[in-house]
Amino acid sequence: MRLTCPLCGPRDRREFYYYGAADYLDRPAADAAPEAWDAYLHLRDNIAGPVRDLWYHDQGCGSWLVVDRDTVSHEMLSVRAVAEDRA
Amino acid sequence: MRIEGKGLIDRSQTLGFRFDGVEHVGFEGDTLASALLASGQRLIGRSFKYHRPRGLVFAGSEEPNGLVTVRRDGAGVPNVRATMQELHQGLEADSQNRWPSLRFDAMQVNDLFAPFLGAGFYYKTFMWPRAFWEGLYEPLIRRAAGLGRLPQEPEVAPYEKVWAHCDLLVIGAGPAGIMAALTAARAGADVILADEDARPGGRLLAETHEVGGQPGPAWVAAAMAELRDLGVRVMPRTTVTGAYDDGTFGALERVALHLARPGDLPREAFWRIVARRAVLAAGAQERLIAFPGNDRPGVMAAGAVRAYLNRWGVAAGSRVAVFTNNDDGHRTARDLHAAGIEVTALIDARADARLDAPFQVLRGAKVLGTEGRLALKSVTVETDHGTRRVPADCLAVSGGWNPAVHLACHHGARPWWREEIAAFVPPHPGKPGTVPGLIPCGAAAGVFSTAGCLADGQRAGLEALAALDRAGEPAPLPEAEDAPVRVTPLWEVRGEGRAFLDMANDVTTKDVRLAATEGFTSVEHMKRYTTQGMALDQGRGSNVAALAVLAEATGQSVPATGTTTYRPPFTPVSIAAMGAGGRGKGFAPERLTTSHRAALDRLAPMIEAGLWYRPSHFPRTGEPTWKEACDREVATVRSRVGICDVSTLGKIDVQGPDAAAFLDFVYTNTMSTLSPGRVRYGLMLREDGMVMDDGTCARLGEGHFLITTTTAAAGQVMRHLDFVAQALRPDLDLRAISVTEAWAQFAVTGPKARRLLDGILDQPLDEMAFMACRDVQLHGVAARLFRISFSGEEGYEVAVPARYGNALYRDLVARAEAMGGCAYGMEALNVLRIEKGFLTHAELHGRTTAFDLGLQGLMSRKKDFIGRAASERPGLSGPDRQQLVGLKATGRGDAVLAGAHLFPQGAEPVPMNDLGYVTSACWSPTLGLSIGLGFLRDGRTRHGERLQLLDSLRGVDVTVEVTAPVFYDPDGVRMRG
Amino acid sequence: MRYSGFKVLTEGFSGNRGWTRAWREPEPKAEYDIVIIGGGGHGLSTAYYLARNHGLRNIAVLEKGYLGGGNVGRNTTIVRANYFLPGNQEFYSHSLKLWEGLEAELNYNVMHSQRGLINLFHSDGQRDAFARRGNAMISQGDDAELLDRAAVRRLLPYLDFDNARFPVQGGLLHRRGGTARHDAVAWGYARGADRLGVDLIQNCEVTGIDTAGGRVTGVQTTRGAIRARKVGIVVAGRSGQVAAMAGMRLPVESHVLQAFVTEGLKPAIDHVISFGMGHFYISQSDKGGLVFGGDLDFYASYAARGNLPMVEHVMEAGMTLMPMIGRARVLRSWGGIMDMTPDGSPIIDRTPVEGLFIDCGWNYGGFKAVPASGWCMAHLMATGEPHEVARRFRLDRFATGHLLDEEGTGSQHNLH
């Protein structure tokens, strides 16, 4: 399994740390209802198919990455830096 | 028996070897299998379950019977396929799964009990009495099962793992693979050509076919020369074992297993090959026909008999019969006859078989049985005119060929059935579960003629080039045989006696039918119930026949029955190869501090702290155990001064205009109000509200902070800060970077700490407040000084660039010793911090909250921070939570023990009464008693209570007193003073 | 048909012609009292105990493929009761007790082998954590012994005591821990349920869950609609998809866990060994294969297959722990789909839909739980009340913060 880091190029999966679904990007407001926090922290669509998740180039540039990926075929559809996405 | 003038072996190079202690001679170019066959060794092993005599069936890695133990690097390596072991001088091999000898195996009585040992028999019995299962039945089964013996001695020989990258990986160097590689390499692609065999050529080495007017092997040699000139990396002895994601393939190279003296060469190397495209040209495997007695030594695959003859010059018998359902089997009879070997009959199951032959041909005939005890003597054949006996010491069987589709199916796609060749072929590219970028061709794709393979190889090469955006030219193809595939499926001849499918697991056609009768009709159920295909060869020679038998039993077609899942590895891979580099200390990196050498010089035993090594204690004469050294070191720190390397703590440098706001967001407490030159203790939560880590935060300048983490959490915290900065708070302008390895940092702690520091600082310290930090110069080196304490004494931590660490540490220890101080290690560090109630990951174990730790005061109410919302969940605070407390032993000689549980005095020690547990404990030399920290239900209200401390594991049952979690200098006078 | 050694003998003498189907192959009826979605270990044991403990008969198990085709047939077969958090400990303790009578209960030899499980430790801190665990196990009524280095050496002389990166300091021995033959567990429960009248319906995929007025009314399947008063979702590995049919999002992320088996070998490893520092555990099957595994591949996946980084890591761990293993060859690797929850513990609970129940989130510990999971799920479905040993496996515990986090890694699904 390989990811193409936008900064470092194509690298083996072992350089990266996987965090979880990109849901983690959408942190609720501090005063959001407990249900919103429960959903943010715990509940997942957990799709068998195309998903968006978060990886970290741990053994590389330290970029957090938004990865579009297929959980059935393991196809990597796209990799972008979180920082670019958020800018 | 060798045939003069045949084969690709070098008869000028004789090689002596032993099998079961008996000396034999073979030639350079032999495998152990070909040499044994040439020596007339028909019997080579005993079967798994029934201990039936078995001989070689195949000539390649699919061999189910020819498994031997080979002596290598001082121990026996079990389950080596004789067909894959190249012969070398001095090779020693032994047969397996027999006692006392191969010819007279006591366990062959199992064969007499076969009626009771059918598929799944063990699920139906051995249940009574219950104690007999572990006491009797299971040990018997275990001893009877298994094949080779795994020696207990460590594997000490070298192995390696390697990476390779290429444009195109061609798997298999037969005619199709060679042509694909030539086509791609001629167009300039970077090609790797890997083949399982020691010698490239595939079936061309085993056949008498000509290619382009020259013998097959000669054409191969010329093609290989051209490939080498084109820069193609040719990897013989390399089995591609698995297709993984994004063009990554696993491959096993047998680097030195063929050498008599391998020296320092890795025995095997495991390759990770990253290829932009791959061509699967792995060929095909012959399948057998199941008939009663088909496992007798001497019954072999027809293609293998041909391979032994043409490649190794070995006649598998002197009177050979051939049994086939397809035209390819005829070749074996013809080649044998041409080599002067008597063909006693060609038995073709097809009444309409087309063949003119100078030997007996029985059309529409089937083999009904075999005779012979340890080796074949004759076969019984059923013809239109009744049964007859045909003398034969070898029966060459061909049931057709199965394309080697495995790698094409490693991502989950199933192969599809092509009726006209009666075989499964690779799934259509692009179907779900196919391996992206993998192009099957040649026999692996169901193209069986040599001319067809050459053309299909070129087609695959061109297809790969197009995908690589390279222009490729179709070149004229050499002339070669182009016989059509003519096969009429025949899976089983039913008759008296057992017909074996999976010889490696002793699965018969009856077993498959029994499974069907009992309702195990799904192919996966049949496999699991009968163990068909679950042995060493993964059923490569038998699975298709087995599911055909199942299909017949269930009244379904073969394609409707389907196949089981194809999974890596294609052939078994040694753990030593895939785990190369892991042995001994190679398993994980070793992180050493700059004081490591100095600590070793002082004879400190080093202990693992995560990946780091840290000194346990610094023994002195007269201190028989660590305990005396630890007590002395603690007392020295409390009374004079001690030096400890604390560089393993994570250090993260945070800079930027918004650094303070950022830290306010990641810490529960506020850092923006910290003045430059000051340090504050900080608590970080995970977003789920649990404590992640604690540490100090020093403000070095207006927009410049240096934070520390615990040793264990350094990586986690860095990752977390990067996440918060990049993903959650991109509005904040800051950078954070780990500087853990850039700085060596030493604690100088104890009442004489300041006097010691004054000796090394270029400017003596004036007043330096507790929790202050500043830049200093020592010995002319720019350094940082922090007044912080993890011991409870007046303490400083001095940090210098790492390259000065060794010198500074030695200097500090020497100066300390001159003042009556000492170096102290992890044991003393732990005692000092427990006496003060400071926390480590024994307490911050991921299930504790700030509330549990009594640190609610650090949870700012004025701001949002990571973990705030989730920490407000009802389950994370309240009297049901276990809270941090101190524990004191009450009886003389009693010890508080970490891991012990706490119960009300006199209560039954059951979970309902369990109040908590001890996280850390030590003998406190300062207090003269055993103390500990622990978590106790509603603990803060229980100070002063007496509880029962129970450790059933170690037989400890004592009374302890609950206290506040600080035992020494609770007001911090000494630390601040 | 009752299985016994005598039966095997008499059948053997009469040509093995008398064996009959292990279970019927019924057509689905239009309506059942209870439908269990999922014919894996947990679904089959749920159906079995619904019939056996609660006297219910009109039950169907709907399986989209073949019985036992999920994780019950794709694991490393370890059975143990060595948990330490209240909520988990009583549940697994109960499960182990059920295991201990399972052959007699099911009249099927599941080859439960209590050969002893040893968790190795390598530092004082790990020893203390295992001591805490062992003491909890003992107070629960289960067994645990703390072994020092010498004691471990006596039991496992082939470990690398001198040179390993993380030297073995000792171990926690759980003598009643061990292994079982995984497929046989599924088949034994299937046969047992069938004999009690449960309809086991294979090749029947549920495509929808029907509700009316907040109540479950039945399911849609590839073999037609089936009405039911109560429906249990017991489909670990596919929980998210099936729950979504009822409009639920679950605290589950699906991950791949790989495992490995070597070629058959004569007895070499007599225990179950767990090497936490290397995320490595191993035992030897009765057939002789070394069965071992490691950690998740650490990315969400439904592919049921993994990649090389974890494969190599597991092999390296084996080499550092027991370098004799280098001469063994891996025959087959496989991957299972794990329901990973944010605290690593399972869910057996009601759902917001009346009459719809869920049993999921087994992380990678589901095999040993098969008996108790079925026992407790059956209790819940039959009585409407959670069984006392499973009462903390609530769906809402993440919202309330009453977590069961044995690993202490927090609400990141893949870290458990």
Short mmCIF file of C-alpha atoms in Angstrom, two decimals, chain B residues 424-662:
data_model
loop_
_atom_site.label_atom_id
_atom_site.label_comp_id
_atom_site.label_asym_id
_atom_site.label_seq_id
_atom_site.Cartn_x
_atom_site.Cartn_y
_atom_site.Cartn_z
CA PHE B 424 -10.22 -21.71 -14.34
CA VAL B 425 -8.54 -18.68 -15.88
CA PRO B 426 -7.72 -15.33 -14.27
CA PRO B 427 -10.60 -12.92 -13.62
CA HIS B 428 -11.19 -10.29 -16.28
CA PRO B 429 -8.99 -7.26 -15.59
CA GLY B 430 -10.95 -4.42 -14.11
CA LYS B 431 -13.43 -6.65 -12.32
CA PRO B 432 -13.77 -5.91 -8.60
CA GLY B 433 -11.06 -7.66 -6.69
CA THR B 434 -8.59 -7.99 -9.53
CA VAL B 435 -5.05 -6.80 -8.99
CA PRO B 436 -4.75 -3.36 -10.60
CA GLY B 437 -2.05 -3.24 -13.25
CA LEU B 438 -1.54 -7.00 -13.37
CA ILE B 439 -1.76 -8.49 -16.86
CA PRO B 440 -2.06 -12.29 -17.02
CA CYS B 441 -0.68 -13.97 -20.13
CA GLY B 442 0.47 -17.27 -21.53
CA ALA B 443 -0.41 -20.50 -19.79
CA ALA B 444 -1.37 -18.53 -16.68
CA ALA B 445 -4.13 -17.04 -18.84
CA GLY B 446 -5.11 -20.36 -20.39
CA VAL B 447 -2.96 -20.14 -23.53
CA PHE B 448 -1.20 -23.50 -23.65
CA SER B 449 0.75 -23.77 -26.91
CA THR B 450 4.29 -22.42 -27.17
CA ALA B 451 3.43 -20.22 -30.14
CA GLY B 452 0.37 -18.98 -28.28
CA CYS B 453 2.46 -18.16 -25.22
CA LEU B 454 5.04 -16.23 -27.26
CA ALA B 455 2.32 -14.19 -28.94
CA ASP B 456 0.41 -13.63 -25.73
CA GLY B 457 3.58 -12.60 -23.92
CA GLN B 458 4.23 -10.01 -26.56
CA ARG B 459 0.63 -8.83 -26.30
CA ALA B 460 1.03 -8.45 -22.52
CA GLY B 461 4.32 -6.59 -22.95
CA LEU B 462 2.73 -4.15 -25.38
CA GLU B 463 -0.25 -3.69 -23.10
CA ALA B 464 2.08 -2.86 -20.22
CA LEU B 465 4.03 -0.43 -22.36
CA ALA B 466 0.86 1.37 -23.38
CA ALA B 467 -0.11 1.69 -19.72
CA LEU B 468 3.37 3.05 -19.00
CA ASP B 469 2.98 5.59 -21.83
CA ARG B 470 5.73 4.04 -23.85
CA ALA B 471 5.60 3.14 -27.51
CA GLY B 472 6.28 -0.51 -28.19
CA GLU B 473 6.76 -2.40 -31.41
CA PRO B 474 5.42 -5.88 -32.08
CA ALA B 475 8.44 -7.85 -33.28
CA PRO B 476 8.24 -10.94 -35.49
CA LEU B 477 7.69 -14.00 -33.30
CA PRO B 478 9.79 -17.13 -33.54
CA GLU B 479 8.13 -20.22 -34.90
CA ALA B 480 6.95 -22.76 -32.37
CA GLU B 481 4.48 -25.58 -31.86
CA ASP B 482 0.90 -24.50 -31.79
CA ALA B 483 -1.04 -27.60 -30.82
CA PRO B 484 -4.65 -27.04 -29.87
CA VAL B 485 -5.88 -27.88 -26.41
CA ARG B 486 -7.91 -31.05 -26.53
CA VAL B 487 -9.22 -32.15 -23.19
CA THR B 488 -12.30 -33.96 -21.94
CA PRO B 489 -12.68 -33.47 -18.21
CA LEU B 490 -12.21 -36.56 -16.10
CA TRP B 491 -11.88 -35.98 -12.40
CA GLU B 492 -12.39 -39.32 -10.84
CA VAL B 493 -12.51 -42.98 -11.67
CA ARG B 494 -14.72 -44.62 -9.10
CA GLY B 495 -13.89 -48.07 -7.90
CA GLU B 496 -12.89 -50.08 -4.89
CA GLY B 497 -10.49 -48.32 -2.54
CA ARG B 498 -9.56 -44.79 -1.79
CA ALA B 499 -8.85 -42.21 -4.46
CA PHE B 500 -6.77 -39.34 -3.17
CA LEU B 501 -7.27 -35.72 -4.01
CA ASP B 502 -5.12 -33.76 -1.56
CA MET B 503 -2.20 -36.07 -0.94
CA ALA B 504 -0.53 -33.69 1.47
CA ASN B 505 -3.54 -33.83 3.80
CA ASP B 506 -4.73 -37.32 2.86
CA VAL B 507 -8.10 -36.18 1.56
CA THR B 508 -9.98 -38.65 -0.60
CA THR B 509 -12.94 -38.37 -2.91
CA LYS B 510 -14.95 -40.22 -0.25
CA ASP B 511 -14.17 -37.47 2.21
CA VAL B 512 -15.55 -34.88 -0.18
CA ARG B 513 -18.68 -36.92 -0.77
CA LEU B 514 -19.12 -37.46 2.97
CA ALA B 515 -18.89 -33.71 3.48
CA ALA B 516 -21.58 -33.20 0.87
CA THR B 517 -23.77 -35.84 2.50
CA GLU B 518 -23.46 -34.11 5.84
CA GLY B 519 -24.47 -30.78 4.38
CA PHE B 520 -21.04 -29.20 3.97
CA THR B 521 -21.91 -28.37 0.41
CA SER B 522 -20.44 -24.90 0.11
CA VAL B 523 -16.94 -25.16 -1.27
CA GLU B 524 -15.63 -23.38 1.83
CA HIS B 525 -17.44 -25.83 4.09
CA MET B 526 -16.08 -28.76 2.14
CA LYS B 527 -12.56 -27.38 2.35
CA ARG B 528 -12.77 -26.76 6.07
CA TYR B 529 -14.50 -30.01 6.90
CA THR B 530 -12.20 -32.24 4.86
CA THR B 531 -9.07 -30.00 5.09
CA GLN B 532 -8.82 -30.27 1.32
CA GLY B 533 -6.26 -27.74 0.08
CA MET B 534 -5.14 -26.67 3.54
CA ALA B 535 -1.78 -28.44 3.53
CA LEU B 536 1.65 -27.35 2.41
CA ASP B 537 0.81 -27.25 -1.28
CA GLN B 538 -2.42 -25.34 -0.65
CA GLY B 539 -4.10 -27.83 -2.92
CA ARG B 540 -2.41 -26.52 -6.01
CA GLY B 541 -2.58 -29.90 -7.67
CA SER B 542 -5.91 -31.03 -6.26
CA ASN B 543 -8.35 -28.22 -5.48
CA VAL B 544 -10.01 -28.09 -8.86
CA ALA B 545 -10.53 -31.84 -8.92
CA ALA B 546 -11.93 -31.70 -5.39
CA LEU B 547 -14.49 -29.09 -6.23
CA ALA B 548 -15.39 -31.02 -9.36
CA VAL B 549 -16.10 -34.03 -7.15
CA LEU B 550 -18.12 -31.80 -4.85
CA ALA B 551 -19.98 -30.38 -7.85
CA GLU B 552 -20.89 -33.85 -8.95
CA ALA B 553 -22.03 -34.80 -5.46
CA THR B 554 -24.25 -31.74 -5.19
CA GLY B 555 -25.46 -31.82 -8.77
CA GLN B 556 -24.01 -28.44 -9.57
CA SER B 557 -21.59 -27.37 -12.26
CA VAL B 558 -17.94 -26.71 -11.49
CA PRO B 559 -18.20 -22.94 -12.05
CA ALA B 560 -21.35 -22.75 -9.92
CA THR B 561 -19.53 -24.55 -7.16
CA GLY B 562 -16.77 -21.98 -7.34
CA THR B 563 -13.36 -21.83 -5.77
CA THR B 564 -12.13 -21.03 -2.30
CA THR B 565 -10.24 -17.82 -1.63
CA TYR B 566 -6.74 -17.42 -3.01
CA ARG B 567 -4.45 -15.96 -0.39
CA PRO B 568 -0.77 -15.21 -0.11
CA PRO B 569 1.78 -16.62 -0.05
CA PHE B 570 1.79 -18.50 -3.36
CA THR B 571 4.37 -20.87 -1.92
CA PRO B 572 5.29 -21.07 1.77
CA VAL B 573 7.77 -18.42 2.93
CA SER B 574 10.13 -18.88 5.82
CA ILE B 575 9.50 -16.67 8.81
CA ALA B 576 13.23 -16.00 8.92
CA ALA B 577 13.02 -14.35 5.50
CA MET B 578 9.90 -12.24 6.09
CA GLY B 579 11.14 -11.45 9.58
CA ALA B 580 14.72 -10.75 8.52
CA GLY B 581 16.35 -8.12 10.66
CA GLY B 582 14.04 -8.77 13.59
CA ARG B 583 16.19 -11.26 15.43
CA GLY B 584 17.78 -10.24 18.72
CA LYS B 585 17.96 -6.50 19.15
CA GLY B 586 17.04 -5.85 15.55
CA PHE B 587 13.34 -5.89 16.36
CA ALA B 588 13.15 -2.26 17.43
CA PRO B 589 15.49 0.73 17.25
CA GLU B 590 17.65 1.32 20.29
CA ARG B 591 17.68 4.92 21.45
CA LEU B 592 20.68 5.90 23.53
CA THR B 593 21.18 9.07 25.50
CA THR B 594 24.39 11.06 25.34
CA SER B 595 25.26 9.80 28.81
CA HIS B 596 24.88 6.16 27.84
CA ARG B 597 28.60 5.47 27.68
CA ALA B 598 29.23 7.27 30.95
CA ALA B 599 26.51 5.25 32.65
CA LEU B 600 27.99 2.00 31.34
CA ASP B 601 31.41 3.16 32.57
CA ARG B 602 29.85 3.37 35.99
CA LEU B 603 28.54 -0.20 35.61
CA ALA B 604 24.93 0.90 35.59
CA PRO B 605 22.57 -1.84 34.43
CA MET B 606 20.54 -0.36 31.58
CA ILE B 607 16.81 -0.94 31.36
CA GLU B 608 14.37 -0.37 28.52
CA ALA B 609 12.20 2.71 28.71
CA GLY B 610 10.16 2.50 25.54
CA LEU B 611 12.80 2.50 22.84
CA TRP B 612 15.27 4.23 25.14
CA TYR B 613 17.81 2.69 27.44
CA ARG B 614 18.21 4.31 30.84
CA PRO B 615 20.36 3.39 33.85
CA SER B 616 18.54 1.47 36.56
CA HIS B 617 21.00 2.42 39.32
CA PHE B 618 24.69 3.03 39.82
CA PRO B 619 26.04 0.16 41.91
CA ARG B 620 28.85 0.68 44.38
CA THR B 621 30.87 -1.89 46.23
CA GLY B 622 29.06 -3.19 49.25
CA GLU B 623 25.69 -2.85 47.58
CA PRO B 624 24.58 -6.40 46.81
CA THR B 625 21.36 -5.48 45.01
CA TRP B 626 19.73 -2.57 43.25
CA LYS B 627 17.86 -1.78 46.44
CA GLU B 628 20.88 -0.66 48.45
CA ALA B 629 22.08 1.48 45.55
CA CYS B 630 18.64 2.98 45.11
CA ASP B 631 18.27 3.79 48.82
CA ARG B 632 21.67 5.46 48.82
CA GLU B 633 20.92 7.45 45.70
CA VAL B 634 17.60 8.67 47.14
CA ALA B 635 19.22 9.65 50.41
CA THR B 636 22.00 11.42 48.55
CA VAL B 637 19.56 13.47 46.49
CA ARG B 638 17.59 14.37 49.59
CA SER B 639 20.70 15.35 51.54
CA ARG B 640 23.23 16.54 48.97
CA VAL B 641 22.87 16.45 45.21
CA GLY B 642 22.15 13.97 42.44
CA ILE B 643 22.54 13.98 38.67
CA CYS B 644 20.12 12.29 36.30
CA ASP B 645 19.85 12.28 32.53
CA VAL B 646 16.32 13.38 31.63
CA SER B 647 16.93 13.81 27.91
CA THR B 648 14.45 11.07 27.02
CA LEU B 649 11.54 13.31 27.91
CA GLY B 650 9.98 14.71 24.79
CA LYS B 651 10.90 18.31 24.01
CA ILE B 652 8.81 20.28 21.56
CA ASP B 653 9.70 23.77 20.46
CA VAL B 654 6.67 25.92 19.69
CA GLN B 655 7.14 29.30 18.04
CA GLY B 656 5.02 31.91 16.37
CA PRO B 657 2.81 34.87 17.09
CA ASP B 658 -0.07 32.56 18.04
CA ALA B 659 1.98 30.00 19.95
CA ALA B 660 0.48 31.06 23.28
CA ALA B 661 -3.09 30.83 21.98
CA PHE B 662 -2.29 27.42 20.55
#
